[in-house]
């Protein structure tokens, strides 16, 4: 595996490859990331993984500081997976060029965009830069971060003529979605997160449509869960899978949740 830290070296290395699959990550490589890498490797071309903990997408300094990092372990895992390229630039390298700034419209300020001011602007900013350098035609991203996937498709897929391949959420036996942030959770919180995930999965399963309306109110469940587990839920909402709207559930829909436990913010969807 070639480890590349500069845009100059990156250009030199991959300029001749037409089929580079790109898997952007913030490291702490786990089975969720591995599934994206495998999906890329199932195509013929080479795979480039990036590890960059992007400061502009953290709306809290402390969250950025305590985000789990373990580059040595990540390199070990990526080598074992036979990844061809790892791009691991520093912040200066990524932000040394001027680039378009993204602004979300009011209608996109929902779910995490409502609770993490500037977060997705930061995500779009860094993805715009990474895509400019890497010029991949195939991007692999997880449904675990469904709103991120939705916004990348909306804002960047046309500009870069890139296929955004969405990959299903990988969970552990306890039903918790894998996430680098899980490393920050205490045992007791992992148990609670597991129970919450099982419960929400059940709710999704039980949910019923009446015409295009959902006969289900989540506000009672939200209160009950907050009380039972002593957590703060930012949102617990069913939304249309295609446009993330709150109504018209004729198409597929998902149950979206974000909550804080142990001072760690977890998101998931079912
Ligand atoms: P992150 O390192 O958390 O920024 O995630 C990098 C990519 O991996 C994103 O496209 C995520 O959606 C995806 N990802 C993270 N966790 C999972 C998971 N449990 N299952 C599938 N994809 C995931």
PDB file of C-alpha atoms and ligand atoms in Angstrom:
ATOM      1  CA  UNK A   1       0.000   0.000   0.000  1.00  0.00           C
ATOM      2  CA  UNK A   2       1.300   3.431  -0.918  1.00  0.00           C
ATOM      3  CA  UNK A   3       0.809   6.061   1.754  1.00  0.00           C
ATOM      4  CA  UNK A   4       0.444   9.513   0.259  1.00  0.00           C
ATOM      5  CA  UNK A   5       0.332  12.748   2.206  1.00  0.00           C
ATOM      6  CA  UNK A   6       0.657  15.461  -0.458  1.00  0.00           C
ATOM      7  CA  UNK A   7      -1.599  16.449  -3.352  1.00  0.00           C
ATOM      8  CA  UNK A   8       1.463  16.602  -5.586  1.00  0.00           C
ATOM      9  CA  UNK A   9       2.322  12.938  -4.927  1.00  0.00           C
ATOM     10  CA  UNK A  10      -1.317  11.974  -5.214  1.00  0.00           C
ATOM     11  CA  UNK A  11      -1.533  13.455  -8.707  1.00  0.00           C
ATOM     12  CA  UNK A  12       1.645  11.694  -9.733  1.00  0.00           C
ATOM     13  CA  UNK A  13       0.426   8.340  -8.474  1.00  0.00           C
ATOM     14  CA  UNK A  14      -3.139   8.171  -9.713  1.00  0.00           C
ATOM     15  CA  UNK A  15      -3.283  10.385 -12.779  1.00  0.00           C
ATOM     16  CA  UNK A  16      -3.118   7.408 -15.168  1.00  0.00           C
ATOM     17  CA  UNK A  17      -5.822   5.364 -13.471  1.00  0.00           C
ATOM     18  CA  UNK A  18      -9.343   5.748 -14.768  1.00  0.00           C
ATOM     19  CA  UNK A  19     -11.047   3.403 -12.303  1.00  0.00           C
ATOM     20  CA  UNK A  20     -10.059   4.494  -8.856  1.00  0.00           C
ATOM     21  CA  UNK A  21     -12.694   3.767  -6.257  1.00  0.00           C
ATOM     22  CA  UNK A  22     -12.628   6.330  -3.468  1.00  0.00           C
ATOM     23  CA  UNK A  23     -13.526   5.640   0.171  1.00  0.00           C
ATOM     24  CA  UNK A  24     -13.298   8.796   2.311  1.00  0.00           C
ATOM     25  CA  UNK A  25     -13.019   8.212   6.073  1.00  0.00           C
ATOM     26  CA  UNK A  26     -11.970   9.871   9.295  1.00  0.00           C
ATOM     27  CA  UNK A  27     -10.094   6.730  10.392  1.00  0.00           C
ATOM     28  CA  UNK A  28     -10.611   4.314  13.254  1.00  0.00           C
ATOM     29  CA  UNK A  29     -11.166   1.733  10.532  1.00  0.00           C
ATOM     30  CA  UNK A  30     -13.929  -0.722  11.452  1.00  0.00           C
ATOM     31  CA  UNK A  31     -16.134  -3.262   9.672  1.00  0.00           C
ATOM     32  CA  UNK A  32     -18.391  -0.455   8.341  1.00  0.00           C
ATOM     33  CA  UNK A  33     -15.432   1.115   6.522  1.00  0.00           C
ATOM     34  CA  UNK A  34     -14.279  -2.338   5.434  1.00  0.00           C
ATOM     35  CA  UNK A  35     -17.613  -2.972   3.715  1.00  0.00           C
ATOM     36  CA  UNK A  36     -17.141   0.177   1.600  1.00  0.00           C
ATOM     37  CA  UNK A  37     -13.599  -0.897   0.728  1.00  0.00           C
ATOM     38  CA  UNK A  38     -14.853  -4.372  -0.247  1.00  0.00           C
ATOM     39  CA  UNK A  39     -17.558  -2.810  -2.437  1.00  0.00           C
ATOM     40  CA  UNK A  40     -14.896  -0.765  -4.213  1.00  0.00           C
ATOM     41  CA  UNK A  41     -12.617  -3.785  -4.599  1.00  0.00           C
ATOM     42  CA  UNK A  42     -15.457  -5.753  -6.173  1.00  0.00           C
ATOM     43  CA  UNK A  43     -15.079  -3.450  -9.157  1.00  0.00           C
ATOM     44  CA  UNK A  44     -11.998  -3.848 -11.305  1.00  0.00           C
ATOM     45  CA  UNK A  45     -10.018  -0.701 -10.487  1.00  0.00           C
ATOM     46  CA  UNK A  46      -7.758   0.280  -7.622  1.00  0.00           C
ATOM     47  CA  UNK A  47      -8.999   1.639  -4.325  1.00  0.00           C
ATOM     48  CA  UNK A  48      -7.937   4.783  -2.533  1.00  0.00           C
ATOM     49  CA  UNK A  49      -8.919   5.312   1.089  1.00  0.00           C
ATOM     50  CA  UNK A  50      -8.517   8.709   2.700  1.00  0.00           C
ATOM     51  CA  UNK A  51      -8.105   9.281   6.406  1.00  0.00           C
ATOM     52  CA  UNK A  52      -8.612  12.887   7.363  1.00  0.00           C
ATOM     53  CA  UNK A  53     -10.273  14.140  10.536  1.00  0.00           C
ATOM     54  CA  UNK A  54     -11.738  17.263   9.009  1.00  0.00           C
ATOM     55  CA  UNK A  55     -11.765  20.133  11.535  1.00  0.00           C
ATOM     56  CA  UNK A  56     -14.304  22.248   9.620  1.00  0.00           C
ATOM     57  CA  UNK A  57     -17.099  19.712  10.102  1.00  0.00           C
ATOM     58  CA  UNK A  58     -16.873  19.683  13.897  1.00  0.00           C
ATOM     59  CA  UNK A  59     -19.138  22.258  15.419  1.00  0.00           C
ATOM     60  CA  UNK A  60     -17.543  21.674  18.844  1.00  0.00           C
ATOM     61  CA  UNK A  61     -13.780  21.974  19.401  1.00  0.00           C
ATOM     62  CA  UNK A  62     -13.839  19.397  22.152  1.00  0.00           C
ATOM     63  CA  UNK A  63     -15.525  16.853  19.875  1.00  0.00           C
ATOM     64  CA  UNK A  64     -12.728  17.316  17.319  1.00  0.00           C
ATOM     65  CA  UNK A  65     -10.068  16.947  20.007  1.00  0.00           C
ATOM     66  CA  UNK A  66     -11.437  13.748  21.479  1.00  0.00           C
ATOM     67  CA  UNK A  67     -12.337  12.100  18.134  1.00  0.00           C
ATOM     68  CA  UNK A  68     -10.566   8.686  18.293  1.00  0.00           C
ATOM     69  CA  UNK A  69      -7.437   8.468  16.132  1.00  0.00           C
ATOM     70  CA  UNK A  70      -5.133   5.490  15.629  1.00  0.00           C
ATOM     71  CA  UNK A  71      -3.289   5.814  12.335  1.00  0.00           C
ATOM     72  CA  UNK A  72      -0.837   2.954  13.022  1.00  0.00           C
ATOM     73  CA  UNK A  73      -3.636   0.465  13.572  1.00  0.00           C
ATOM     74  CA  UNK A  74      -5.519   1.850  10.546  1.00  0.00           C
ATOM     75  CA  UNK A  75      -2.473   1.378   8.291  1.00  0.00           C
ATOM     76  CA  UNK A  76      -2.097  -2.191   9.554  1.00  0.00           C
ATOM     77  CA  UNK A  77      -5.753  -2.983   8.759  1.00  0.00           C
ATOM     78  CA  UNK A  78      -5.732  -1.277   5.344  1.00  0.00           C
ATOM     79  CA  UNK A  79      -2.566  -3.151   4.322  1.00  0.00           C
ATOM     80  CA  UNK A  80      -4.206  -6.436   5.280  1.00  0.00           C
ATOM     81  CA  UNK A  81      -7.187  -5.481   3.124  1.00  0.00           C
ATOM     82  CA  UNK A  82      -4.841  -4.958   0.151  1.00  0.00           C
ATOM     83  CA  UNK A  83      -5.837  -1.341  -0.328  1.00  0.00           C
ATOM     84  CA  UNK A  84      -3.557   0.183  -2.981  1.00  0.00           C
ATOM     85  CA  UNK A  85      -3.498   3.789  -1.756  1.00  0.00           C
ATOM     86  CA  UNK A  86      -3.978   5.588   1.513  1.00  0.00           C
ATOM     87  CA  UNK A  87      -4.261   9.373   1.316  1.00  0.00           C
ATOM     88  CA  UNK A  88      -3.648  10.901   4.708  1.00  0.00           C
ATOM     89  CA  UNK A  89      -2.981  14.615   4.334  1.00  0.00           C
ATOM     90  CA  UNK A  90      -2.719  17.196   7.100  1.00  0.00           C
ATOM     91  CA  UNK A  91      -5.130  20.110   7.439  1.00  0.00           C
ATOM     92  CA  UNK A  92      -2.827  22.613   5.748  1.00  0.00           C
ATOM     93  CA  UNK A  93      -2.484  20.435   2.674  1.00  0.00           C
ATOM     94  CA  UNK A  94      -6.258  20.143   2.258  1.00  0.00           C
ATOM     95  CA  UNK A  95      -7.042  23.782   2.893  1.00  0.00           C
ATOM     96  CA  UNK A  96      -4.175  25.528   1.140  1.00  0.00           C
ATOM     97  CA  UNK A  97      -6.303  26.244  -1.954  1.00  0.00           C
ATOM     98  CA  UNK A  98      -9.298  28.494  -2.272  1.00  0.00           C
ATOM     99  CA  UNK A  99     -12.465  26.590  -3.097  1.00  0.00           C
ATOM    100  CA  UNK A 100     -16.182  27.097  -3.376  1.00  0.00           C
ATOM    101  CA  UNK A 101     -18.035  27.468  -0.088  1.00  0.00           C
ATOM    102  CA  UNK A 102     -21.308  25.636   0.360  1.00  0.00           C
ATOM    103  CA  UNK A 103     -24.359  27.019   2.080  1.00  0.00           C
ATOM    104  CA  UNK A 104     -27.344  24.859   2.957  1.00  0.00           C
ATOM    105  CA  UNK A 105     -30.784  26.201   2.094  1.00  0.00           C
ATOM    106  CA  UNK A 106     -33.458  26.420   4.766  1.00  0.00           C
ATOM    107  CA  UNK A 107     -35.162  23.266   3.499  1.00  0.00           C
ATOM    108  CA  UNK A 108     -31.951  21.274   4.034  1.00  0.00           C
ATOM    109  CA  UNK A 109     -31.533  22.458   7.614  1.00  0.00           C
ATOM    110  CA  UNK A 110     -33.205  19.386   9.029  1.00  0.00           C
ATOM    111  CA  UNK A 111     -32.084  16.430  11.157  1.00  0.00           C
ATOM    112  CA  UNK A 112     -28.343  16.823  11.927  1.00  0.00           C
ATOM    113  CA  UNK A 113     -28.128  20.075   9.939  1.00  0.00           C
ATOM    114  CA  UNK A 114     -30.543  21.609  12.415  1.00  0.00           C
ATOM    115  CA  UNK A 115     -28.586  20.509  15.468  1.00  0.00           C
ATOM    116  CA  UNK A 116     -24.982  20.766  14.209  1.00  0.00           C
ATOM    117  CA  UNK A 117     -24.641  24.207  12.730  1.00  0.00           C
ATOM    118  CA  UNK A 118     -22.038  24.296   9.947  1.00  0.00           C
ATOM    119  CA  UNK A 119     -21.410  20.544  10.057  1.00  0.00           C
ATOM    120  CA  UNK A 120     -22.557  19.655   6.542  1.00  0.00           C
ATOM    121  CA  UNK A 121     -21.075  22.833   5.076  1.00  0.00           C
ATOM    122  CA  UNK A 122     -17.759  21.489   6.442  1.00  0.00           C
ATOM    123  CA  UNK A 123     -18.428  18.016   5.010  1.00  0.00           C
ATOM    124  CA  UNK A 124     -19.289  19.433   1.567  1.00  0.00           C
ATOM    125  CA  UNK A 125     -16.272  21.714   1.677  1.00  0.00           C
ATOM    126  CA  UNK A 126     -13.815  18.892   2.379  1.00  0.00           C
ATOM    127  CA  UNK A 127     -15.481  16.462  -0.030  1.00  0.00           C
ATOM    128  CA  UNK A 128     -15.374  19.093  -2.763  1.00  0.00           C
ATOM    129  CA  UNK A 129     -11.629  19.453  -2.175  1.00  0.00           C
ATOM    130  CA  UNK A 130     -10.952  15.714  -1.948  1.00  0.00           C
ATOM    131  CA  UNK A 131     -12.941  15.027  -5.101  1.00  0.00           C
ATOM    132  CA  UNK A 132     -11.043  17.764  -6.955  1.00  0.00           C
ATOM    133  CA  UNK A 133      -7.751  16.082  -6.058  1.00  0.00           C
ATOM    134  CA  UNK A 134      -8.818  12.468  -6.486  1.00  0.00           C
ATOM    135  CA  UNK A 135     -11.181  12.753  -9.468  1.00  0.00           C
ATOM    136  CA  UNK A 136     -12.675   9.341  -8.815  1.00  0.00           C
ATOM    137  CA  UNK A 137     -15.710   8.219 -10.794  1.00  0.00           C
ATOM    138  CA  UNK A 138     -16.840   5.934  -7.991  1.00  0.00           C
ATOM    139  CA  UNK A 139     -17.357   7.106  -4.474  1.00  0.00           C
ATOM    140  CA  UNK A 140     -18.344   4.693  -1.674  1.00  0.00           C
ATOM    141  CA  UNK A 141     -20.301   5.997   1.301  1.00  0.00           C
ATOM    142  CA  UNK A 142     -22.368   4.459   4.087  1.00  0.00           C
ATOM    143  CA  UNK A 143     -26.109   4.668   4.695  1.00  0.00           C
ATOM    144  CA  UNK A 144     -25.231   4.952   8.381  1.00  0.00           C
ATOM    145  CA  UNK A 145     -24.706   8.674   7.649  1.00  0.00           C
ATOM    146  CA  UNK A 146     -27.777   8.888   5.467  1.00  0.00           C
ATOM    147  CA  UNK A 147     -28.159  12.665   5.402  1.00  0.00           C
ATOM    148  CA  UNK A 148     -24.496  13.058   4.477  1.00  0.00           C
ATOM    149  CA  UNK A 149     -24.980  10.608   1.621  1.00  0.00           C
ATOM    150  CA  UNK A 150     -28.084  12.513   0.498  1.00  0.00           C
ATOM    151  CA  UNK A 151     -26.324  15.896   0.508  1.00  0.00           C
ATOM    152  CA  UNK A 152     -23.200  14.619  -1.260  1.00  0.00           C
ATOM    153  CA  UNK A 153     -25.437  13.197  -4.002  1.00  0.00           C
ATOM    154  CA  UNK A 154     -27.363  16.445  -4.193  1.00  0.00           C
ATOM    155  CA  UNK A 155     -24.454  18.897  -4.188  1.00  0.00           C
ATOM    156  CA  UNK A 156     -21.465  17.044  -5.622  1.00  0.00           C
ATOM    157  CA  UNK A 157     -22.427  14.088  -7.816  1.00  0.00           C
ATOM    158  CA  UNK A 158     -23.269  16.279 -10.829  1.00  0.00           C
ATOM    159  CA  UNK A 159     -20.265  18.568 -10.499  1.00  0.00           C
ATOM    160  CA  UNK A 160     -17.831  15.649 -10.461  1.00  0.00           C
ATOM    161  CA  UNK A 161     -19.831  13.200 -12.588  1.00  0.00           C
ATOM    162  CA  UNK A 162     -19.269  10.704  -9.826  1.00  0.00           C
ATOM    163  CA  UNK A 163     -21.347   7.634  -9.010  1.00  0.00           C
ATOM    164  CA  UNK A 164     -22.134   7.693  -5.305  1.00  0.00           C
ATOM    165  CA  UNK A 165     -22.375   4.048  -4.267  1.00  0.00           C
ATOM    166  CA  UNK A 166     -24.372   3.778  -1.058  1.00  0.00           C
ATOM    167  CA  UNK A 167     -23.515   0.861   1.199  1.00  0.00           C
ATOM    168  CA  UNK A 168     -25.792  -0.606   3.906  1.00  0.00           C
ATOM    169  CA  UNK A 169     -25.136   0.020   7.572  1.00  0.00           C
ATOM    170  CA  UNK A 170     -22.978  -2.607   9.250  1.00  0.00           C
ATOM    171  CA  UNK A 171     -23.977  -3.493  12.802  1.00  0.00           C
ATOM    172  CA  UNK A 172     -22.459  -5.589  15.559  1.00  0.00           C
ATOM    173  CA  UNK A 173     -24.415  -8.411  17.244  1.00  0.00           C
ATOM    174  CA  UNK A 174     -25.820  -5.984  19.767  1.00  0.00           C
ATOM    175  CA  UNK A 175     -27.439  -4.200  16.801  1.00  0.00           C
ATOM    176  CA  UNK A 176     -25.389  -1.025  17.353  1.00  0.00           C
ATOM    177  CA  UNK A 177     -24.213   0.549  14.091  1.00  0.00           C
ATOM    178  CA  UNK A 178     -20.423   0.510  13.947  1.00  0.00           C
ATOM    179  CA  UNK A 179     -18.933   3.943  14.437  1.00  0.00           C
ATOM    180  CA  UNK A 180     -15.488   5.240  15.395  1.00  0.00           C
ATOM    181  CA  UNK A 181     -17.242   7.253  18.124  1.00  0.00           C
ATOM    182  CA  UNK A 182     -18.407   4.024  19.831  1.00  0.00           C
ATOM    183  CA  UNK A 183     -14.866   3.766  21.233  1.00  0.00           C
ATOM    184  CA  UNK A 184     -15.753   6.689  23.506  1.00  0.00           C
ATOM    185  CA  UNK A 185     -18.694   4.884  25.099  1.00  0.00           C
ATOM    186  CA  UNK A 186     -18.644   3.231  28.503  1.00  0.00           C
ATOM    187  CA  UNK A 187     -19.893  -0.353  28.847  1.00  0.00           C
ATOM    188  CA  UNK A 188     -23.163   0.746  30.368  1.00  0.00           C
ATOM    189  CA  UNK A 189     -23.811   3.184  27.524  1.00  0.00           C
ATOM    190  CA  UNK A 190     -23.069   0.500  24.943  1.00  0.00           C
ATOM    191  CA  UNK A 191     -25.717  -1.637  26.606  1.00  0.00           C
ATOM    192  CA  UNK A 192     -28.203   1.228  26.486  1.00  0.00           C
ATOM    193  CA  UNK A 193     -27.335   1.986  22.837  1.00  0.00           C
ATOM    194  CA  UNK A 194     -27.930  -1.657  22.003  1.00  0.00           C
ATOM    195  CA  UNK A 195     -31.367  -1.673  23.659  1.00  0.00           C
ATOM    196  CA  UNK A 196     -32.297   1.579  21.899  1.00  0.00           C
ATOM    197  CA  UNK A 197     -31.255   0.162  18.524  1.00  0.00           C
ATOM    198  CA  UNK A 198     -33.341  -2.997  19.055  1.00  0.00           C
ATOM    199  CA  UNK A 199     -36.319  -0.924  20.139  1.00  0.00           C
ATOM    200  CA  UNK A 200     -36.168   1.453  17.142  1.00  0.00           C
ATOM    201  CA  UNK A 201     -35.761  -1.437  14.748  1.00  0.00           C
ATOM    202  CA  UNK A 202     -38.948  -2.917  16.212  1.00  0.00           C
ATOM    203  CA  UNK A 203     -40.800   0.409  15.880  1.00  0.00           C
ATOM    204  CA  UNK A 204     -39.771   0.675  12.238  1.00  0.00           C
ATOM    205  CA  UNK A 205     -40.948  -2.877  11.667  1.00  0.00           C
ATOM    206  CA  UNK A 206     -44.309  -2.167  13.289  1.00  0.00           C
ATOM    207  CA  UNK A 207     -44.893   1.163  11.538  1.00  0.00           C
ATOM    208  CA  UNK A 208     -47.827   1.201   9.156  1.00  0.00           C
ATOM    209  CA  UNK A 209     -48.999   3.384   6.311  1.00  0.00           C
ATOM    210  CA  UNK A 210     -52.509   4.753   5.972  1.00  0.00           C
ATOM    211  CA  UNK A 211     -52.549   5.973   2.368  1.00  0.00           C
ATOM    212  CA  UNK A 212     -49.422   8.091   2.243  1.00  0.00           C
ATOM    213  CA  UNK A 213     -49.530   8.933   5.963  1.00  0.00           C
ATOM    214  CA  UNK A 214     -47.808   7.154   8.809  1.00  0.00           C
ATOM    215  CA  UNK A 215     -50.119   6.196  11.635  1.00  0.00           C
ATOM    216  CA  UNK A 216     -47.468   6.721  14.257  1.00  0.00           C
ATOM    217  CA  UNK A 217     -46.417   9.558  16.480  1.00  0.00           C
ATOM    218  CA  UNK A 218     -42.849   9.460  17.698  1.00  0.00           C
ATOM    219  CA  UNK A 219     -43.075  12.211  20.312  1.00  0.00           C
ATOM    220  CA  UNK A 220     -44.277   9.848  23.054  1.00  0.00           C
ATOM    221  CA  UNK A 221     -41.529   7.350  22.243  1.00  0.00           C
ATOM    222  CA  UNK A 222     -38.976  10.149  22.299  1.00  0.00           C
ATOM    223  CA  UNK A 223     -40.002  11.193  25.809  1.00  0.00           C
ATOM    224  CA  UNK A 224     -40.117   7.595  27.061  1.00  0.00           C
ATOM    225  CA  UNK A 225     -36.651   6.775  25.720  1.00  0.00           C
ATOM    226  CA  UNK A 226     -35.166   9.968  27.138  1.00  0.00           C
ATOM    227  CA  UNK A 227     -36.540   9.149  30.567  1.00  0.00           C
ATOM    228  CA  UNK A 228     -35.727   5.440  30.565  1.00  0.00           C
ATOM    229  CA  UNK A 229     -32.116   5.809  29.395  1.00  0.00           C
ATOM    230  CA  UNK A 230     -31.352   9.291  30.695  1.00  0.00           C
ATOM    231  CA  UNK A 231     -30.360  10.512  27.250  1.00  0.00           C
ATOM    232  CA  UNK A 232     -31.017  13.648  25.219  1.00  0.00           C
ATOM    233  CA  UNK A 233     -32.578  12.890  21.842  1.00  0.00           C
ATOM    234  CA  UNK A 234     -32.049  15.596  19.198  1.00  0.00           C
ATOM    235  CA  UNK A 235     -34.534  14.023  16.788  1.00  0.00           C
ATOM    236  CA  UNK A 236     -36.513  10.846  16.289  1.00  0.00           C
ATOM    237  CA  UNK A 237     -38.375  11.143  13.010  1.00  0.00           C
ATOM    238  CA  UNK A 238     -39.682   9.114  10.136  1.00  0.00           C
ATOM    239  CA  UNK A 239     -38.721  10.676   6.828  1.00  0.00           C
ATOM    240  CA  UNK A 240     -39.157   9.881   3.173  1.00  0.00           C
ATOM    241  CA  UNK A 241     -36.018   8.073   2.010  1.00  0.00           C
ATOM    242  CA  UNK A 242     -35.839   9.835  -1.337  1.00  0.00           C
ATOM    243  CA  UNK A 243     -36.168  13.508  -0.380  1.00  0.00           C
ATOM    244  CA  UNK A 244     -35.987  13.410   3.434  1.00  0.00           C
ATOM    245  CA  UNK A 245     -39.384  15.078   3.670  1.00  0.00           C
ATOM    246  CA  UNK A 246     -41.604  14.567   6.700  1.00  0.00           C
ATOM    247  CA  UNK A 247     -44.671  13.648   4.715  1.00  0.00           C
ATOM    248  CA  UNK A 248     -45.682  11.490   1.779  1.00  0.00           C
ATOM    249  CA  UNK A 249     -44.476   8.085   2.801  1.00  0.00           C
ATOM    250  CA  UNK A 250     -45.669   6.323  -0.322  1.00  0.00           C
ATOM    251  CA  UNK A 251     -42.057   5.752  -1.232  1.00  0.00           C
ATOM    252  CA  UNK A 252     -39.732   4.053   1.197  1.00  0.00           C
ATOM    253  CA  UNK A 253     -39.162   5.755   4.516  1.00  0.00           C
ATOM    254  CA  UNK A 254     -36.697   5.508   7.358  1.00  0.00           C
ATOM    255  CA  UNK A 255     -36.654   6.232  11.054  1.00  0.00           C
ATOM    256  CA  UNK A 256     -33.854   8.699  11.849  1.00  0.00           C
ATOM    257  CA  UNK A 257     -32.387   9.229  15.288  1.00  0.00           C
ATOM    258  CA  UNK A 258     -29.640  11.294  16.930  1.00  0.00           C
ATOM    259  CA  UNK A 259     -28.982  11.298  20.647  1.00  0.00           C
ATOM    260  CA  UNK A 260     -26.342  12.157  23.193  1.00  0.00           C
ATOM    261  CA  UNK A 261     -25.110   9.593  25.660  1.00  0.00           C
ATOM    262  CA  UNK A 262     -21.948   9.928  27.824  1.00  0.00           C
ATOM    263  CA  UNK A 263     -21.361  13.240  26.033  1.00  0.00           C
ATOM    264  CA  UNK A 264     -21.064  11.304  22.773  1.00  0.00           C
ATOM    265  CA  UNK A 265     -23.462  12.003  19.915  1.00  0.00           C
ATOM    266  CA  UNK A 266     -24.717   8.904  18.102  1.00  0.00           C
ATOM    267  CA  UNK A 267     -26.758   8.825  14.901  1.00  0.00           C
ATOM    268  CA  UNK A 268     -28.533   5.949  13.211  1.00  0.00           C
ATOM    269  CA  UNK A 269     -31.403   5.139  10.879  1.00  0.00           C
ATOM    270  CA  UNK A 270     -33.627   2.110  10.408  1.00  0.00           C
TER     271      UNK A 270
HETATM  272  P1  LIG B   1     -16.400   8.143   9.042  1.00  0.00           P
HETATM  273  O1  LIG B   1     -15.014   7.607   9.159  1.00  0.00           O
HETATM  274  O2  LIG B   1     -17.228   7.918  10.266  1.00  0.00           O
HETATM  275  O3  LIG B   1     -16.433   9.562   8.535  1.00  0.00           O
HETATM  276  O4  LIG B   1     -17.110   7.273   7.911  1.00  0.00           O
HETATM  277  C1  LIG B   1     -16.540   7.121   6.647  1.00  0.00           C
HETATM  278  C2  LIG B   1     -17.535   6.409   5.765  1.00  0.00           C
HETATM  279  O5  LIG B   1     -17.867   5.145   6.328  1.00  0.00           O
HETATM  280  C3  LIG B   1     -18.847   7.180   5.608  1.00  0.00           C
HETATM  281  O6  LIG B   1     -19.304   7.061   4.266  1.00  0.00           O
HETATM  282  C4  LIG B   1     -19.767   6.468   6.555  1.00  0.00           C
HETATM  283  O7  LIG B   1     -21.128   6.554   6.226  1.00  0.00           O
HETATM  284  C5  LIG B   1     -19.274   5.030   6.436  1.00  0.00           C
HETATM  285  N1  LIG B   1     -19.647   4.260   7.621  1.00  0.00           N
HETATM  286  C6  LIG B   1     -19.401   4.588   8.910  1.00  0.00           C
HETATM  287  N2  LIG B   1     -19.942   3.668   9.741  1.00  0.00           N
HETATM  288  C7  LIG B   1     -20.550   2.741   8.953  1.00  0.00           C
HETATM  289  C8  LIG B   1     -21.302   1.556   9.213  1.00  0.00           C
HETATM  290  N3  LIG B   1     -21.538   1.117  10.442  1.00  0.00           N
HETATM  291  N4  LIG B   1     -21.774   0.857   8.146  1.00  0.00           N
HETATM  292  C9  LIG B   1     -21.547   1.284   6.884  1.00  0.00           C
HETATM  293  N5  LIG B   1     -20.845   2.394   6.583  1.00  0.00           N
HETATM  294  C10 LIG B   1     -20.350   3.118   7.603  1.00  0.00           C
END
